[in-house]
Tab-separated table of C-alpha atoms in Angstrom:
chain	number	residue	atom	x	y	z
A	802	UNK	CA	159.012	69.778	95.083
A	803	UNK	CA	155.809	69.103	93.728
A	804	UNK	CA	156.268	69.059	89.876
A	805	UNK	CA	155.825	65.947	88.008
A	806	UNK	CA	158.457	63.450	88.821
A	807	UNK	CA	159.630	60.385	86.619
A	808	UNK	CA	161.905	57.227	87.175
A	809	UNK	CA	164.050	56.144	86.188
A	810	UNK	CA	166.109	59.332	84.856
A	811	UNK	CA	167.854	57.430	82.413
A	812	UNK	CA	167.378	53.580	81.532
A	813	UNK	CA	169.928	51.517	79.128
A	814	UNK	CA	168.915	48.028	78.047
A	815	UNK	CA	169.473	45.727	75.876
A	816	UNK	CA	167.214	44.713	72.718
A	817	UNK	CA	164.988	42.372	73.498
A	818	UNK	CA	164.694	43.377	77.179
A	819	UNK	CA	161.359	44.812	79.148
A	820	UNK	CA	161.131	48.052	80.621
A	821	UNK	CA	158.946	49.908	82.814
A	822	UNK	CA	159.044	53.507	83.209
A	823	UNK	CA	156.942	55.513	86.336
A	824	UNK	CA	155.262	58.588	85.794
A	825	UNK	CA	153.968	60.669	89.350
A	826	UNK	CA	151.637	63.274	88.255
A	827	UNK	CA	150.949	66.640	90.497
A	828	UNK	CA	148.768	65.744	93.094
A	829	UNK	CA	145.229	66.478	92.296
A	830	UNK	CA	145.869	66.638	88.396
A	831	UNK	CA	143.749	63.821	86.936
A	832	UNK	CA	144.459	64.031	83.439
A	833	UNK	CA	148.067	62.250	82.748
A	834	UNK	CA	150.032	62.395	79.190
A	835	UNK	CA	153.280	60.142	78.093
A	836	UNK	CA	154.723	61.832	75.333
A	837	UNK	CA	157.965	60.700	73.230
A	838	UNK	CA	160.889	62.681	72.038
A	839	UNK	CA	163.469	61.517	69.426
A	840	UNK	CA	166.619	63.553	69.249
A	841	UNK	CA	166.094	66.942	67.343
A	842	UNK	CA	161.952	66.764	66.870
A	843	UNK	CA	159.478	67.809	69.182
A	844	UNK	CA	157.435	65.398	71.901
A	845	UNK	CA	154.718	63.290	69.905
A	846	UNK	CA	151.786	62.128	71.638
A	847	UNK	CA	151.158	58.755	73.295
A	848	UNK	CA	148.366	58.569	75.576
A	849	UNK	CA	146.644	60.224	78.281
A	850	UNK	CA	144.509	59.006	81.018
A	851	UNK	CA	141.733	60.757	83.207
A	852	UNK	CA	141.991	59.351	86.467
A	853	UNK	CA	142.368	55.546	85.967
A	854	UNK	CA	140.628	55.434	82.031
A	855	UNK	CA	142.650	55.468	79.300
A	856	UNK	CA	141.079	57.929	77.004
A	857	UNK	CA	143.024	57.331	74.023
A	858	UNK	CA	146.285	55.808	72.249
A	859	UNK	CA	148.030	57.221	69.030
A	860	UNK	CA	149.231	54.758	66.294
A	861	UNK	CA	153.016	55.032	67.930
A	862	UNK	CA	152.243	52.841	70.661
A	863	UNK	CA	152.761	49.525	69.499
A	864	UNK	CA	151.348	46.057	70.774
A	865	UNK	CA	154.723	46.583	72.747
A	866	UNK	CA	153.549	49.510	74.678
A	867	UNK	CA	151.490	49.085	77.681
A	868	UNK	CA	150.601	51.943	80.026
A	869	UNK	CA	148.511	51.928	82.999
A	870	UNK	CA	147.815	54.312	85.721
A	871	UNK	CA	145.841	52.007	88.260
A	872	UNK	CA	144.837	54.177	90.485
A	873	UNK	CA	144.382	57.362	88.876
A	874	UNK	CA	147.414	58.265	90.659
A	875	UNK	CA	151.278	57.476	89.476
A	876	UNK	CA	151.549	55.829	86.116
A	877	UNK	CA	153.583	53.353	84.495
A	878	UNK	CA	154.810	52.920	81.163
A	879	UNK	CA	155.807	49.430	79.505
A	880	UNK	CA	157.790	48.232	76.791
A	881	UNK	CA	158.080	44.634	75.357
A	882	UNK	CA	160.342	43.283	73.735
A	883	UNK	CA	162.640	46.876	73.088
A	884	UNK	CA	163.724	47.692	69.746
A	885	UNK	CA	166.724	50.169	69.114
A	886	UNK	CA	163.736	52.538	67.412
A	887	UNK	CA	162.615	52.659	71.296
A	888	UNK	CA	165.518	54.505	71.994
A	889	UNK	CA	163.885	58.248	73.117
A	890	UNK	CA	163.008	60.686	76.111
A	891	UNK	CA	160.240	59.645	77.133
A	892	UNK	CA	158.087	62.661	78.985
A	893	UNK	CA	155.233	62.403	80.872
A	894	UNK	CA	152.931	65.308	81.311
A	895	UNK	CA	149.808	66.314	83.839
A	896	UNK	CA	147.209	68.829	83.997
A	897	UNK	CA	143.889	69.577	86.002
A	898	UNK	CA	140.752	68.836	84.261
A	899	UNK	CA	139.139	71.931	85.655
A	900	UNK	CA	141.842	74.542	83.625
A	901	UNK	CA	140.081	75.801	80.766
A	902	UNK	CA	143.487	76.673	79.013
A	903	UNK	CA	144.492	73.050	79.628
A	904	UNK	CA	148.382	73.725	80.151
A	905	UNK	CA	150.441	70.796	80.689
A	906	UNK	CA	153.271	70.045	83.148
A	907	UNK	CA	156.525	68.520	82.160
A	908	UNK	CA	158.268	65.290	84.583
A	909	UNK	CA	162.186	65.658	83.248
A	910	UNK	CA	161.716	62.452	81.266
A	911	UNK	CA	162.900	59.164	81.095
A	912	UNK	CA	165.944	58.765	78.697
A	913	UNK	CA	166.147	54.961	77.172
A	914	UNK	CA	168.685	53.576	75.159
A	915	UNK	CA	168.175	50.520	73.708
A	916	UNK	CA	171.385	48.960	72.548
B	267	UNK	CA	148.305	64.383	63.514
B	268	UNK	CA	148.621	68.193	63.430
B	269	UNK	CA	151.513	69.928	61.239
B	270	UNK	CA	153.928	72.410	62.937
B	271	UNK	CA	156.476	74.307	62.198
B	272	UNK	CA	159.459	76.315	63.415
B	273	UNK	CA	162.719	77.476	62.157
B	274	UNK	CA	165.426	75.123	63.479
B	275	UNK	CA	167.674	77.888	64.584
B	276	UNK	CA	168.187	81.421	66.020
B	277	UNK	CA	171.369	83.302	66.959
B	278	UNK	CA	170.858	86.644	68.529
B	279	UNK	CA	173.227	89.182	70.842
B	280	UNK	CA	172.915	89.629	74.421
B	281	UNK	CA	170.641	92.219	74.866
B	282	UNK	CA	169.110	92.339	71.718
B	283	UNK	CA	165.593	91.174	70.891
B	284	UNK	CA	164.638	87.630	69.703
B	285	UNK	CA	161.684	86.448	67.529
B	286	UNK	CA	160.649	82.656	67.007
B	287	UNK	CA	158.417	82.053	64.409
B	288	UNK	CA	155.674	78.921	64.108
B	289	UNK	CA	152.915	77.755	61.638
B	290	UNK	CA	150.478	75.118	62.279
B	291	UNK	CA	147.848	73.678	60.275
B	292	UNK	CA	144.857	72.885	62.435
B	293	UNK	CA	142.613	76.436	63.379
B	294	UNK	CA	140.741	74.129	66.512
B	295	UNK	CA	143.062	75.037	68.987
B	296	UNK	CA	141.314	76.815	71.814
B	297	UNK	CA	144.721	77.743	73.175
B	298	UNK	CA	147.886	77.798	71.630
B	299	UNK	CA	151.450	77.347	74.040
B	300	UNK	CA	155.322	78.335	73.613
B	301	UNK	CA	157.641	75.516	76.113
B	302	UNK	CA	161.323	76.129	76.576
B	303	UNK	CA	163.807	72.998	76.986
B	304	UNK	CA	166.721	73.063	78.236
B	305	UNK	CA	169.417	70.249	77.852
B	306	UNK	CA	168.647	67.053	79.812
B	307	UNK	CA	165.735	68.365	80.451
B	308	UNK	CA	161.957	68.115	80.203
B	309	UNK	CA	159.793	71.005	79.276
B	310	UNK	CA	159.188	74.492	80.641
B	311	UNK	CA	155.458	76.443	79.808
B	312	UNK	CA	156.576	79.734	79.087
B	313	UNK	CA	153.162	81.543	78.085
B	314	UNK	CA	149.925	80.395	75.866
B	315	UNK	CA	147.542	82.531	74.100
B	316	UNK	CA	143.505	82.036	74.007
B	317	UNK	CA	143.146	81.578	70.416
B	318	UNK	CA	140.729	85.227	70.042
B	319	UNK	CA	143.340	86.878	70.891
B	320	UNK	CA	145.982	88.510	69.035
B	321	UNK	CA	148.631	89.187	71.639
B	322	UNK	CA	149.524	88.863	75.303
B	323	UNK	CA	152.439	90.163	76.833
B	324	UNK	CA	153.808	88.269	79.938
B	325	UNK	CA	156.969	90.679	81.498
B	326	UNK	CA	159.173	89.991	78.804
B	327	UNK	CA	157.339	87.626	76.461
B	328	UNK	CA	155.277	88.650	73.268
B	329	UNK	CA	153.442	86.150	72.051
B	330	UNK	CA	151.269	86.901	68.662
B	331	UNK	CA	148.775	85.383	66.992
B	332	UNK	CA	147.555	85.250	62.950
B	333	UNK	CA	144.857	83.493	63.020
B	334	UNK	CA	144.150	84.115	59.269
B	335	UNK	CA	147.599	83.112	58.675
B	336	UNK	CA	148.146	80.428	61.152
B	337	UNK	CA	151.241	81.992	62.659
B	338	UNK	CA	152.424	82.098	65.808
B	339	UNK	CA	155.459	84.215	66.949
B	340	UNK	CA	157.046	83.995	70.337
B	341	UNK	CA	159.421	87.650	70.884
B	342	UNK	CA	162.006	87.835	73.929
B	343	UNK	CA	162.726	91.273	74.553
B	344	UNK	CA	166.356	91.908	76.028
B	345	UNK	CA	167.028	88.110	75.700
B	346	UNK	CA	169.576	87.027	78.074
B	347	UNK	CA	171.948	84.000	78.044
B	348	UNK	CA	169.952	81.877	80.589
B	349	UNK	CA	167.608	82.163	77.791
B	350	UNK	CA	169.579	80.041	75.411
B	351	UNK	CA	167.098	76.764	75.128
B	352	UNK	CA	164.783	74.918	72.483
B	353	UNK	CA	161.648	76.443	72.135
B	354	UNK	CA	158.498	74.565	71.376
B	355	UNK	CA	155.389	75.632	69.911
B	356	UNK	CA	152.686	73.656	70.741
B	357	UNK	CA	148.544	73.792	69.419
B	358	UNK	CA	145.540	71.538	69.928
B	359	UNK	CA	143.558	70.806	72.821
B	360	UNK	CA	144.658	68.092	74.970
B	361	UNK	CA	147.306	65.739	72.914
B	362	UNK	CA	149.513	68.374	71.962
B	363	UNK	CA	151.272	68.386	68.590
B	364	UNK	CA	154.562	70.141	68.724
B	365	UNK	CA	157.317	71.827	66.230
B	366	UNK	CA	160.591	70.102	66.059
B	367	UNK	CA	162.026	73.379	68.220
B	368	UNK	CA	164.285	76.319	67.735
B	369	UNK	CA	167.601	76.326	68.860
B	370	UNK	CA	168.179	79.771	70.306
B	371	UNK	CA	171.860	80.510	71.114
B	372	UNK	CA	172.765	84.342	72.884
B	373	UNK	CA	176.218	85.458	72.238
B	374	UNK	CA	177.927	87.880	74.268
């Protein structure tokens, strides 16, 4: 299989714990997204990398939230200090650069619950 | 962020035709994208549409675009019950801004 794959499937911790989610893109795709999804809305935007730069963060990720993607490769996905508001899918997403229609690819998301 | 939105449900027969309805705010969008979800799991592209365009057909897809009107309409002919799912629209350019999803349920 060579869609985007994510682990852990599901995660359950308890507030006040760390977490670190990975994200492996398709190969050759150097633009990677982390989206999250709260029960009955759609994904909202996180941050996407191209190859190893962070390009840009939206206002939902917190001090908390850390992401990296080291070697323009797999990425990771942090969380300090969870909150129960944490608890969501958590979807990462990549796509070529050189598509002009810019579709993205779905992983089958992280689920966290933060109790 | 951009605004999106989609009616929250749809029943239709076996057989019959569906049509899933979206309005956005933002007229940037070079392309614009239906996804499918399924439970547990992440999301499916079904089809986009280049935004000077009006309508592309993909086997049994429709997809149509007002761009005067901002309205996007997704239509699955002869919709099937493997085709029960939440279906996302989805417009802008690289951080995609999504509607909350419609809830399409086929009954026999």
């Amino acid at each position: 299989d060579t869609g985007v794959s994510q682990d852990p499937r599901h995660k359950i911790t308890k507030r006040g714990q760390n977490v670190t989610f990975r994200c492996d893109p398709i190969s050759e795709h150097n633009r990677l997204y982390w989206y999250r999804q709260t029960l009955g809305q759609g994904p909202e935007f996180l941050t996407y990398f191209q190859n190893e730069a962070q390009l840009e963060k939206s206002r939902l990720l917190s001090d908390r939230f850390s992401a990296e993607r080291p070697k323009g490769s797999f990425s990771t996905l942090e969380i300090q200090r969870t909150e129960q508001g944490d608890s969501a899918m958590y979807l990462c997403a990549s796509s070529p650069e050189t598509s002009g229609r810019g579709e993205q690819f779905f992983g089958p998301g992280t689920r966290l619950t933060v109790l | 962020g951009e605004d999106v939105e989609q009616s929250l449900f749809l029943s239709v027969r076996e057989g019959d035709s569906s049509v899933i309805n979206c309005t956005y705010t933002d007229s940037s969008s070079t392309y614009l994208y239906w996804y499918k979800q399924e439970p547990g799991a992440g999301l499916q592209l079904l089809t986009y549409i280049f935004s000077n365009m009006d309508m592309k057909q993909d086997q049994r897809l429709t997809v149509l675009l007002n761009k005067k009107d901002k309205h996007l309409s997704l239509r699955i002919a002869d919709t099937q019950t493997g085709d029960s799912a939440i279906y996302f629209c989805a417009v802008n350019d690289y951080k995609l801004s999504f509607g909350a999803g419609t809830t399409v349920t086929v009954r026999a």
